[in-house]
Amino acid sequence: MRIALTIAGSDSGGGAGIQADLKTFAALGVYGSSVVTAVTAQNTRGVFAVAEVPEEVIAIQIDVVPGCVPYFSDVFPNQYFYDGVRYLFCTLVINGYIEPDLTFTYRPFNNTTRGQFSKMIALAYDLPPYNPPTPTFIDVPVDNPFYTYIEAAYHAGIINGYPDRTFRPFASITRGQLSKLVVLAAGWPIDTTGGPHFADVPPTDTFYDVIETAYNHGLINGYPCGGPFEPCDAQNRPYFRTGNPTIRGQIAKILYIALGSPQQR
């Protein structure tokens, strides 16, 4: 998603100024942000009043808008993934969707695909672009939108595929797979201290080492025991639900923490 910034006056009639610019941005599929330099009272017959915005306020607008503004209409400051979504969007790791009503959304409760997360990993960790002439996976051809990101992550040793040489880029990424990719991308040594922390992730589980490592880095937690088919053991350990898909909001929070929770301006 491309972002454009207009620096202009406000036209109360809507025919010029920032109002006209934002309409043009929307028509071109560009998300518009604005810096207001003046407020006017005008219509097609003339300009009847002008109030200039103080220079210091204009300067602050210019400074903070490119720095980071939460553009998504479905992501709010009181949500647990807000900081992660905001940071990753403003560092161009994630983008969103233009809805039919022209609102810009993140869809935080949608599942995340393996292809989408490969792109996020590649961008978040600045992996060198990799564009081999021959695809590694038979279901990720060179014209796949995630091709260079998947190849970069594979070349870096972060991801792999299935025995049939597929990657399944449009399948939802599971919580276990997510844990593995983040631990490998961060370069953390395996740390199973105190484990097993989850009732459904014994040491024999394929993802045990990476799930425990992610847990010990404060990246993940689980679901309280006692629900259907999830009885509590003597330690009342939570359940991780390794095979469950991961939603976009959870992904943003986990990746943001893995990056060290960088502070925003």
PDB file of C-alpha atoms in Angstrom:
ATOM      1  CA  MET A   1       0.000   0.000   0.000  1.00  0.00           C
ATOM      2  CA  ARG A   2       1.517   3.337  -1.068  1.00  0.00           C
ATOM      3  CA  ILE A   3       1.072   6.422   1.077  1.00  0.00           C
ATOM      4  CA  ALA A   4       0.993   9.997  -0.204  1.00  0.00           C
ATOM      5  CA  LEU A   5       1.220  13.184   1.820  1.00  0.00           C
ATOM      6  CA  THR A   6      -0.507  16.410   0.831  1.00  0.00           C
ATOM      7  CA  ILE A   7       0.544  19.727   2.392  1.00  0.00           C
ATOM      8  CA  ALA A   8      -2.190  22.237   1.690  1.00  0.00           C
ATOM      9  CA  GLY A   9      -5.009  24.342   3.014  1.00  0.00           C
ATOM     10  CA  SER A  10      -8.447  23.035   3.891  1.00  0.00           C
ATOM     11  CA  ASP A  11     -11.196  23.956   1.411  1.00  0.00           C
ATOM     12  CA  SER A  12     -14.582  23.875   3.115  1.00  0.00           C
ATOM     13  CA  GLY A  13     -16.238  23.564  -0.295  1.00  0.00           C
ATOM     14  CA  GLY A  14     -14.336  20.378  -1.049  1.00  0.00           C
ATOM     15  CA  GLY A  15     -13.272  21.441  -4.545  1.00  0.00           C
ATOM     16  CA  ALA A  16      -9.621  22.139  -3.829  1.00  0.00           C
ATOM     17  CA  GLY A  17      -6.985  21.871  -1.116  1.00  0.00           C
ATOM     18  CA  ILE A  18      -6.520  18.772   0.990  1.00  0.00           C
ATOM     19  CA  GLN A  19     -10.089  17.598   0.387  1.00  0.00           C
ATOM     20  CA  ALA A  20      -9.522  17.383  -3.373  1.00  0.00           C
ATOM     21  CA  ASP A  21      -6.099  15.818  -2.924  1.00  0.00           C
ATOM     22  CA  LEU A  22      -7.431  13.079  -0.645  1.00  0.00           C
ATOM     23  CA  LYS A  23     -10.203  12.256  -3.115  1.00  0.00           C
ATOM     24  CA  THR A  24      -7.603  11.902  -5.858  1.00  0.00           C
ATOM     25  CA  PHE A  25      -5.417   9.683  -3.682  1.00  0.00           C
ATOM     26  CA  ALA A  26      -8.376   7.398  -2.935  1.00  0.00           C
ATOM     27  CA  ALA A  27      -9.315   7.188  -6.620  1.00  0.00           C
ATOM     28  CA  LEU A  28      -5.768   6.104  -7.451  1.00  0.00           C
ATOM     29  CA  GLY A  29      -5.647   3.484  -4.693  1.00  0.00           C
ATOM     30  CA  VAL A  30      -3.177   5.482  -2.596  1.00  0.00           C
ATOM     31  CA  TYR A  31      -3.635   6.042   1.128  1.00  0.00           C
ATOM     32  CA  GLY A  32      -3.655   9.788   1.761  1.00  0.00           C
ATOM     33  CA  SER A  33      -2.302  11.629   4.764  1.00  0.00           C
ATOM     34  CA  SER A  34      -2.288  15.401   5.164  1.00  0.00           C
ATOM     35  CA  VAL A  35      -0.661  18.419   6.734  1.00  0.00           C
ATOM     36  CA  VAL A  36      -3.066  21.346   7.070  1.00  0.00           C
ATOM     37  CA  THR A  37      -1.524  24.772   6.510  1.00  0.00           C
ATOM     38  CA  ALA A  38      -4.688  26.880   6.647  1.00  0.00           C
ATOM     39  CA  VAL A  39      -8.403  26.594   7.283  1.00  0.00           C
ATOM     40  CA  THR A  40     -10.644  28.440   4.852  1.00  0.00           C
ATOM     41  CA  ALA A  41     -14.313  29.276   4.530  1.00  0.00           C
ATOM     42  CA  GLN A  42     -15.041  29.096   0.819  1.00  0.00           C
ATOM     43  CA  ASN A  43     -17.354  27.793  -1.833  1.00  0.00           C
ATOM     44  CA  THR A  44     -17.688  28.113  -5.588  1.00  0.00           C
ATOM     45  CA  ARG A  45     -18.457  31.829  -5.231  1.00  0.00           C
ATOM     46  CA  GLY A  46     -15.357  32.840  -3.332  1.00  0.00           C
ATOM     47  CA  VAL A  47     -13.151  32.728  -0.247  1.00  0.00           C
ATOM     48  CA  PHE A  48     -14.758  34.375   2.761  1.00  0.00           C
ATOM     49  CA  ALA A  49     -12.246  33.714   5.549  1.00  0.00           C
ATOM     50  CA  VAL A  50      -8.757  32.296   6.035  1.00  0.00           C
ATOM     51  CA  ALA A  51      -7.102  31.189   9.276  1.00  0.00           C
ATOM     52  CA  GLU A  52      -3.456  30.278   8.962  1.00  0.00           C
ATOM     53  CA  VAL A  53      -2.137  27.353  10.981  1.00  0.00           C
ATOM     54  CA  PRO A  54       0.871  28.397  13.124  1.00  0.00           C
ATOM     55  CA  GLU A  55       4.231  27.398  11.669  1.00  0.00           C
ATOM     56  CA  GLU A  56       5.140  25.319  14.709  1.00  0.00           C
ATOM     57  CA  VAL A  57       1.950  23.260  14.323  1.00  0.00           C
ATOM     58  CA  ILE A  58       2.673  22.714  10.641  1.00  0.00           C
ATOM     59  CA  ALA A  59       6.199  21.583  11.535  1.00  0.00           C
ATOM     60  CA  ILE A  60       4.867  19.094  14.094  1.00  0.00           C
ATOM     61  CA  GLN A  61       2.388  17.700  11.560  1.00  0.00           C
ATOM     62  CA  ILE A  62       5.167  17.172   9.019  1.00  0.00           C
ATOM     63  CA  ASP A  63       7.287  15.466  11.645  1.00  0.00           C
ATOM     64  CA  VAL A  64       4.725  13.041  13.062  1.00  0.00           C
ATOM     65  CA  VAL A  65       2.793  12.022   9.962  1.00  0.00           C
ATOM     66  CA  PRO A  66       5.736  10.311   8.224  1.00  0.00           C
ATOM     67  CA  GLY A  67       6.936   9.020  11.595  1.00  0.00           C
ATOM     68  CA  CYS A  68       3.925   6.891  12.371  1.00  0.00           C
ATOM     69  CA  VAL A  69       0.172   7.342  12.286  1.00  0.00           C
ATOM     70  CA  PRO A  70      -2.238   4.441  12.853  1.00  0.00           C
ATOM     71  CA  TYR A  71      -3.981   4.463   9.476  1.00  0.00           C
ATOM     72  CA  PHE A  72      -6.148   1.379   9.914  1.00  0.00           C
ATOM     73  CA  SER A  73      -9.824   1.938  10.636  1.00  0.00           C
ATOM     74  CA  ASP A  74     -10.126  -1.440  12.406  1.00  0.00           C
ATOM     75  CA  VAL A  75      -7.109  -1.197  14.739  1.00  0.00           C
ATOM     76  CA  PHE A  76      -7.532   0.743  17.983  1.00  0.00           C
ATOM     77  CA  PRO A  77      -5.137   1.818  20.775  1.00  0.00           C
ATOM     78  CA  ASN A  78      -6.839  -0.389  23.371  1.00  0.00           C
ATOM     79  CA  GLN A  79      -6.172  -3.608  21.422  1.00  0.00           C
ATOM     80  CA  TYR A  80      -3.293  -5.863  22.458  1.00  0.00           C
ATOM     81  CA  PHE A  81      -1.752  -5.846  18.991  1.00  0.00           C
ATOM     82  CA  TYR A  82      -1.994  -2.066  18.377  1.00  0.00           C
ATOM     83  CA  ASP A  83       1.671  -1.186  18.958  1.00  0.00           C
ATOM     84  CA  GLY A  84       2.831  -4.080  16.819  1.00  0.00           C
ATOM     85  CA  VAL A  85       0.528  -3.251  13.916  1.00  0.00           C
ATOM     86  CA  ARG A  86       1.451   0.430  14.046  1.00  0.00           C
ATOM     87  CA  TYR A  87       5.190  -0.186  14.141  1.00  0.00           C
ATOM     88  CA  LEU A  88       5.226  -2.820  11.409  1.00  0.00           C
ATOM     89  CA  PHE A  89       3.019  -0.733   9.146  1.00  0.00           C
ATOM     90  CA  CYS A  90       5.115   2.386   9.578  1.00  0.00           C
ATOM     91  CA  THR A  91       8.322   0.460   8.867  1.00  0.00           C
ATOM     92  CA  LEU A  92       6.709  -0.952   5.688  1.00  0.00           C
ATOM     93  CA  VAL A  93       6.676  -4.546   6.930  1.00  0.00           C
ATOM     94  CA  ILE A  94       2.899  -4.921   6.633  1.00  0.00           C
ATOM     95  CA  ASN A  95       0.140  -3.258   4.698  1.00  0.00           C
ATOM     96  CA  GLY A  96      -3.615  -3.417   4.574  1.00  0.00           C
ATOM     97  CA  TYR A  97      -6.699  -3.509   2.410  1.00  0.00           C
ATOM     98  CA  ILE A  98      -8.809  -0.852   0.713  1.00  0.00           C
ATOM     99  CA  GLU A  99     -12.412  -1.836   1.367  1.00  0.00           C
ATOM    100  CA  PRO A 100     -15.331  -1.123  -1.015  1.00  0.00           C
ATOM    101  CA  ASP A 101     -16.250   1.929   1.067  1.00  0.00           C
ATOM    102  CA  LEU A 102     -12.629   3.179   0.641  1.00  0.00           C
ATOM    103  CA  THR A 103     -11.729   2.645   4.298  1.00  0.00           C
ATOM    104  CA  PHE A 104      -8.260   1.254   4.931  1.00  0.00           C
ATOM    105  CA  THR A 105      -8.244  -1.850   7.119  1.00  0.00           C
ATOM    106  CA  TYR A 106      -5.753  -4.365   8.507  1.00  0.00           C
ATOM    107  CA  ARG A 107      -8.261  -7.183   9.158  1.00  0.00           C
ATOM    108  CA  PRO A 108      -6.483  -8.169  12.389  1.00  0.00           C
ATOM    109  CA  PHE A 109      -8.674 -11.206  13.041  1.00  0.00           C
ATOM    110  CA  ASN A 110      -8.045 -12.830   9.660  1.00  0.00           C
ATOM    111  CA  ASN A 111      -5.719 -15.812   9.464  1.00  0.00           C
ATOM    112  CA  THR A 112      -2.212 -15.243   8.113  1.00  0.00           C
ATOM    113  CA  THR A 113      -0.886 -17.343   5.241  1.00  0.00           C
ATOM    114  CA  ARG A 114       2.573 -18.874   5.008  1.00  0.00           C
ATOM    115  CA  GLY A 115       3.350 -16.610   2.079  1.00  0.00           C
ATOM    116  CA  GLN A 116       2.281 -13.463   3.918  1.00  0.00           C
ATOM    117  CA  PHE A 117       4.366 -14.307   6.943  1.00  0.00           C
ATOM    118  CA  SER A 118       7.409 -15.119   4.810  1.00  0.00           C
ATOM    119  CA  LYS A 119       7.154 -11.594   3.424  1.00  0.00           C
ATOM    120  CA  MET A 120       6.859 -10.123   6.922  1.00  0.00           C
ATOM    121  CA  ILE A 121       9.917 -12.050   8.123  1.00  0.00           C
ATOM    122  CA  ALA A 122      11.976 -11.028   5.094  1.00  0.00           C
ATOM    123  CA  LEU A 123      11.116  -7.350   5.495  1.00  0.00           C
ATOM    124  CA  ALA A 124      11.305  -7.223   9.294  1.00  0.00           C
ATOM    125  CA  TYR A 125      14.765  -8.768   9.388  1.00  0.00           C
ATOM    126  CA  ASP A 126      16.079  -7.053   6.247  1.00  0.00           C
ATOM    127  CA  LEU A 127      16.858 -10.291   4.448  1.00  0.00           C
ATOM    128  CA  PRO A 128      18.754  -9.695   1.187  1.00  0.00           C
ATOM    129  CA  PRO A 129      16.435 -10.064  -1.805  1.00  0.00           C
ATOM    130  CA  TYR A 130      16.789 -13.423  -3.505  1.00  0.00           C
ATOM    131  CA  ASN A 131      15.398 -14.079  -6.956  1.00  0.00           C
ATOM    132  CA  PRO A 132      16.745 -17.355  -8.348  1.00  0.00           C
ATOM    133  CA  PRO A 133      15.815 -18.220 -11.935  1.00  0.00           C
ATOM    134  CA  THR A 134      14.613 -21.675 -10.863  1.00  0.00           C
ATOM    135  CA  PRO A 135      12.005 -21.843  -8.070  1.00  0.00           C
ATOM    136  CA  THR A 136      12.803 -23.900  -4.989  1.00  0.00           C
ATOM    137  CA  PHE A 137       9.174 -24.925  -4.504  1.00  0.00           C
ATOM    138  CA  ILE A 138       6.948 -26.272  -7.260  1.00  0.00           C
ATOM    139  CA  ASP A 139       3.929 -24.274  -6.036  1.00  0.00           C
ATOM    140  CA  VAL A 140       5.773 -20.928  -5.766  1.00  0.00           C
ATOM    141  CA  PRO A 141       6.587 -19.883  -9.351  1.00  0.00           C
ATOM    142  CA  VAL A 142       8.540 -16.744 -10.183  1.00  0.00           C
ATOM    143  CA  ASP A 143       5.335 -14.752 -10.742  1.00  0.00           C
ATOM    144  CA  ASN A 144       3.994 -15.537  -7.271  1.00  0.00           C
ATOM    145  CA  PRO A 145       3.686 -12.254  -5.314  1.00  0.00           C
ATOM    146  CA  PHE A 146       5.638 -13.792  -2.429  1.00  0.00           C
ATOM    147  CA  TYR A 147       8.313 -15.446  -4.579  1.00  0.00           C
ATOM    148  CA  THR A 148      11.336 -13.305  -3.687  1.00  0.00           C
ATOM    149  CA  TYR A 149      10.393 -13.202   0.014  1.00  0.00           C
ATOM    150  CA  ILE A 150       9.909 -16.965   0.267  1.00  0.00           C
ATOM    151  CA  GLU A 151      13.159 -17.595  -1.588  1.00  0.00           C
ATOM    152  CA  ALA A 152      15.011 -15.092   0.634  1.00  0.00           C
ATOM    153  CA  ALA A 153      13.718 -16.737   3.813  1.00  0.00           C
ATOM    154  CA  TYR A 154      14.517 -20.208   2.472  1.00  0.00           C
ATOM    155  CA  HIS A 155      18.014 -19.137   1.393  1.00  0.00           C
ATOM    156  CA  ALA A 156      18.569 -17.723   4.907  1.00  0.00           C
ATOM    157  CA  GLY A 157      17.642 -21.072   6.454  1.00  0.00           C
ATOM    158  CA  ILE A 158      14.500 -19.755   8.132  1.00  0.00           C
ATOM    159  CA  ILE A 159      11.806 -21.664   6.266  1.00  0.00           C
ATOM    160  CA  ASN A 160      11.462 -24.957   4.489  1.00  0.00           C
ATOM    161  CA  GLY A 161       8.709 -26.826   2.733  1.00  0.00           C
ATOM    162  CA  TYR A 162       7.152 -30.249   2.528  1.00  0.00           C
ATOM    163  CA  PRO A 163       8.592 -33.548   1.208  1.00  0.00           C
ATOM    164  CA  ASP A 164       6.627 -33.138  -2.041  1.00  0.00           C
ATOM    165  CA  ARG A 165       8.623 -29.940  -2.770  1.00  0.00           C
ATOM    166  CA  THR A 166       5.653 -27.669  -2.059  1.00  0.00           C
ATOM    167  CA  PHE A 167       5.555 -24.675   0.233  1.00  0.00           C
ATOM    168  CA  ARG A 168       1.781 -24.160   0.329  1.00  0.00           C
ATOM    169  CA  PRO A 169       2.030 -20.359   0.404  1.00  0.00           C
ATOM    170  CA  PHE A 170      -1.708 -19.814   0.740  1.00  0.00           C
ATOM    171  CA  ALA A 171      -2.194 -22.196   3.658  1.00  0.00           C
ATOM    172  CA  SER A 172      -2.631 -20.591   7.076  1.00  0.00           C
ATOM    173  CA  ILE A 173       0.503 -20.543   9.194  1.00  0.00           C
ATOM    174  CA  THR A 174       0.088 -22.404  12.468  1.00  0.00           C
ATOM    175  CA  ARG A 175       1.182 -21.317  15.919  1.00  0.00           C
ATOM    176  CA  GLY A 176       3.911 -23.945  15.930  1.00  0.00           C
ATOM    177  CA  GLN A 177       5.243 -22.899  12.533  1.00  0.00           C
ATOM    178  CA  LEU A 178       5.164 -19.253  13.572  1.00  0.00           C
ATOM    179  CA  SER A 179       7.221 -20.005  16.676  1.00  0.00           C
ATOM    180  CA  LYS A 180       9.839 -21.786  14.602  1.00  0.00           C
ATOM    181  CA  LEU A 181      10.165 -19.056  11.991  1.00  0.00           C
ATOM    182  CA  VAL A 182      10.486 -16.249  14.519  1.00  0.00           C
ATOM    183  CA  VAL A 183      13.065 -18.090  16.632  1.00  0.00           C
ATOM    184  CA  LEU A 184      15.152 -18.885  13.546  1.00  0.00           C
ATOM    185  CA  ALA A 185      14.852 -15.361  12.130  1.00  0.00           C
ATOM    186  CA  ALA A 186      15.883 -13.833  15.465  1.00  0.00           C
ATOM    187  CA  GLY A 187      18.836 -16.194  15.694  1.00  0.00           C
ATOM    188  CA  TRP A 188      18.075 -17.208  19.268  1.00  0.00           C
ATOM    189  CA  PRO A 189      19.741 -20.314  20.697  1.00  0.00           C
ATOM    190  CA  ILE A 190      17.339 -23.005  21.861  1.00  0.00           C
ATOM    191  CA  ASP A 191      16.265 -22.455  25.478  1.00  0.00           C
ATOM    192  CA  THR A 192      13.911 -24.979  27.057  1.00  0.00           C
ATOM    193  CA  THR A 193      14.531 -23.818  30.627  1.00  0.00           C
ATOM    194  CA  GLY A 194      11.566 -24.605  32.873  1.00  0.00           C
ATOM    195  CA  GLY A 195       9.749 -26.585  30.214  1.00  0.00           C
ATOM    196  CA  PRO A 196       7.428 -27.996  29.291  1.00  0.00           C
ATOM    197  CA  HIS A 197       5.307 -24.895  29.939  1.00  0.00           C
ATOM    198  CA  PHE A 198       2.296 -26.093  27.936  1.00  0.00           C
ATOM    199  CA  ALA A 199       0.188 -29.156  28.643  1.00  0.00           C
ATOM    200  CA  ASP A 200      -0.159 -30.009  24.954  1.00  0.00           C
ATOM    201  CA  VAL A 201       3.498 -29.487  23.931  1.00  0.00           C
ATOM    202  CA  PRO A 202       5.553 -32.342  25.403  1.00  0.00           C
ATOM    203  CA  PRO A 203       9.302 -32.673  24.729  1.00  0.00           C
ATOM    204  CA  THR A 204       8.491 -35.107  21.928  1.00  0.00           C
ATOM    205  CA  ASP A 205       6.564 -32.469  19.968  1.00  0.00           C
ATOM    206  CA  THR A 206       8.152 -31.367  16.682  1.00  0.00           C
ATOM    207  CA  PHE A 207       8.006 -27.715  17.744  1.00  0.00           C
ATOM    208  CA  TYR A 208       8.864 -28.192  21.423  1.00  0.00           C
ATOM    209  CA  ASP A 209      12.316 -26.568  21.324  1.00  0.00           C
ATOM    210  CA  VAL A 210      11.218 -23.460  19.411  1.00  0.00           C
ATOM    211  CA  ILE A 211       7.978 -23.023  21.355  1.00  0.00           C
ATOM    212  CA  GLU A 212       9.860 -23.171  24.659  1.00  0.00           C
ATOM    213  CA  THR A 213      12.479 -20.753  23.319  1.00  0.00           C
ATOM    214  CA  ALA A 214       9.792 -18.335  22.164  1.00  0.00           C
ATOM    215  CA  TYR A 215       8.084 -18.622  25.545  1.00  0.00           C
ATOM    216  CA  ASN A 216      11.308 -17.905  27.435  1.00  0.00           C
ATOM    217  CA  HIS A 217      11.770 -14.763  25.337  1.00  0.00           C
ATOM    218  CA  GLY A 218       8.314 -13.532  26.372  1.00  0.00           C
ATOM    219  CA  LEU A 219       6.995 -13.938  22.852  1.00  0.00           C
ATOM    220  CA  ILE A 220       4.060 -16.283  23.345  1.00  0.00           C
ATOM    221  CA  ASN A 221       1.631 -17.563  25.926  1.00  0.00           C
ATOM    222  CA  GLY A 222      -1.185 -20.056  25.917  1.00  0.00           C
ATOM    223  CA  TYR A 223      -4.830 -20.604  26.769  1.00  0.00           C
ATOM    224  CA  PRO A 224      -6.056 -21.472  30.283  1.00  0.00           C
ATOM    225  CA  CYS A 225      -6.764 -25.129  30.899  1.00  0.00           C
ATOM    226  CA  GLY A 226     -10.203 -26.375  31.804  1.00  0.00           C
ATOM    227  CA  GLY A 227     -11.952 -25.855  28.487  1.00  0.00           C
ATOM    228  CA  PRO A 228     -13.482 -28.583  26.301  1.00  0.00           C
ATOM    229  CA  PHE A 229     -10.989 -31.418  25.787  1.00  0.00           C
ATOM    230  CA  GLU A 230      -8.298 -29.427  27.630  1.00  0.00           C
ATOM    231  CA  PRO A 231      -8.301 -30.733  31.208  1.00  0.00           C
ATOM    232  CA  CYS A 232      -6.063 -29.187  33.807  1.00  0.00           C
ATOM    233  CA  ASP A 233      -3.057 -31.177  34.965  1.00  0.00           C
ATOM    234  CA  ALA A 234      -1.443 -30.989  38.412  1.00  0.00           C
ATOM    235  CA  GLN A 235       0.411 -27.787  37.440  1.00  0.00           C
ATOM    236  CA  ASN A 236      -2.613 -26.168  35.743  1.00  0.00           C
ATOM    237  CA  ARG A 237      -0.468 -25.580  32.702  1.00  0.00           C
ATOM    238  CA  PRO A 238      -2.048 -23.708  29.787  1.00  0.00           C
ATOM    239  CA  TYR A 239      -2.529 -25.118  26.295  1.00  0.00           C
ATOM    240  CA  PHE A 240      -0.653 -23.751  23.292  1.00  0.00           C
ATOM    241  CA  ARG A 241      -2.722 -25.296  20.467  1.00  0.00           C
ATOM    242  CA  THR A 242       0.253 -25.774  18.180  1.00  0.00           C
ATOM    243  CA  GLY A 243      -1.750 -26.597  15.065  1.00  0.00           C
ATOM    244  CA  ASN A 244      -4.164 -23.668  15.290  1.00  0.00           C
ATOM    245  CA  PRO A 245      -3.890 -20.899  12.689  1.00  0.00           C
ATOM    246  CA  THR A 246      -2.517 -17.517  13.715  1.00  0.00           C
ATOM    247  CA  ILE A 247      -4.435 -14.300  13.128  1.00  0.00           C
ATOM    248  CA  ARG A 248      -2.864 -11.129  11.746  1.00  0.00           C
ATOM    249  CA  GLY A 249      -3.155  -9.273  15.047  1.00  0.00           C
ATOM    250  CA  GLN A 250      -1.301 -11.991  16.950  1.00  0.00           C
ATOM    251  CA  ILE A 251       1.383 -12.104  14.262  1.00  0.00           C
ATOM    252  CA  ALA A 252       1.984  -8.372  14.558  1.00  0.00           C
ATOM    253  CA  LYS A 253       2.313  -8.505  18.335  1.00  0.00           C
ATOM    254  CA  ILE A 254       4.688 -11.488  18.314  1.00  0.00           C
ATOM    255  CA  LEU A 255       6.925 -10.126  15.578  1.00  0.00           C
ATOM    256  CA  TYR A 256       7.044  -6.710  17.255  1.00  0.00           C
ATOM    257  CA  ILE A 257       8.174  -8.253  20.545  1.00  0.00           C
ATOM    258  CA  ALA A 258      10.742 -10.403  18.736  1.00  0.00           C
ATOM    259  CA  LEU A 259      12.202  -7.239  17.222  1.00  0.00           C
ATOM    260  CA  GLY A 260      12.659  -5.790  20.698  1.00  0.00           C
ATOM    261  CA  SER A 261       9.467  -3.681  20.886  1.00  0.00           C
ATOM    262  CA  PRO A 262      11.067  -0.637  19.206  1.00  0.00           C
ATOM    263  CA  GLN A 263       9.709   2.690  20.400  1.00  0.00           C
ATOM    264  CA  GLN A 264       7.717   4.910  18.078  1.00  0.00           C
ATOM    265  CA  ARG A 265       8.056   8.641  17.714  1.00  0.00           C
TER     266      ARG A 265
END
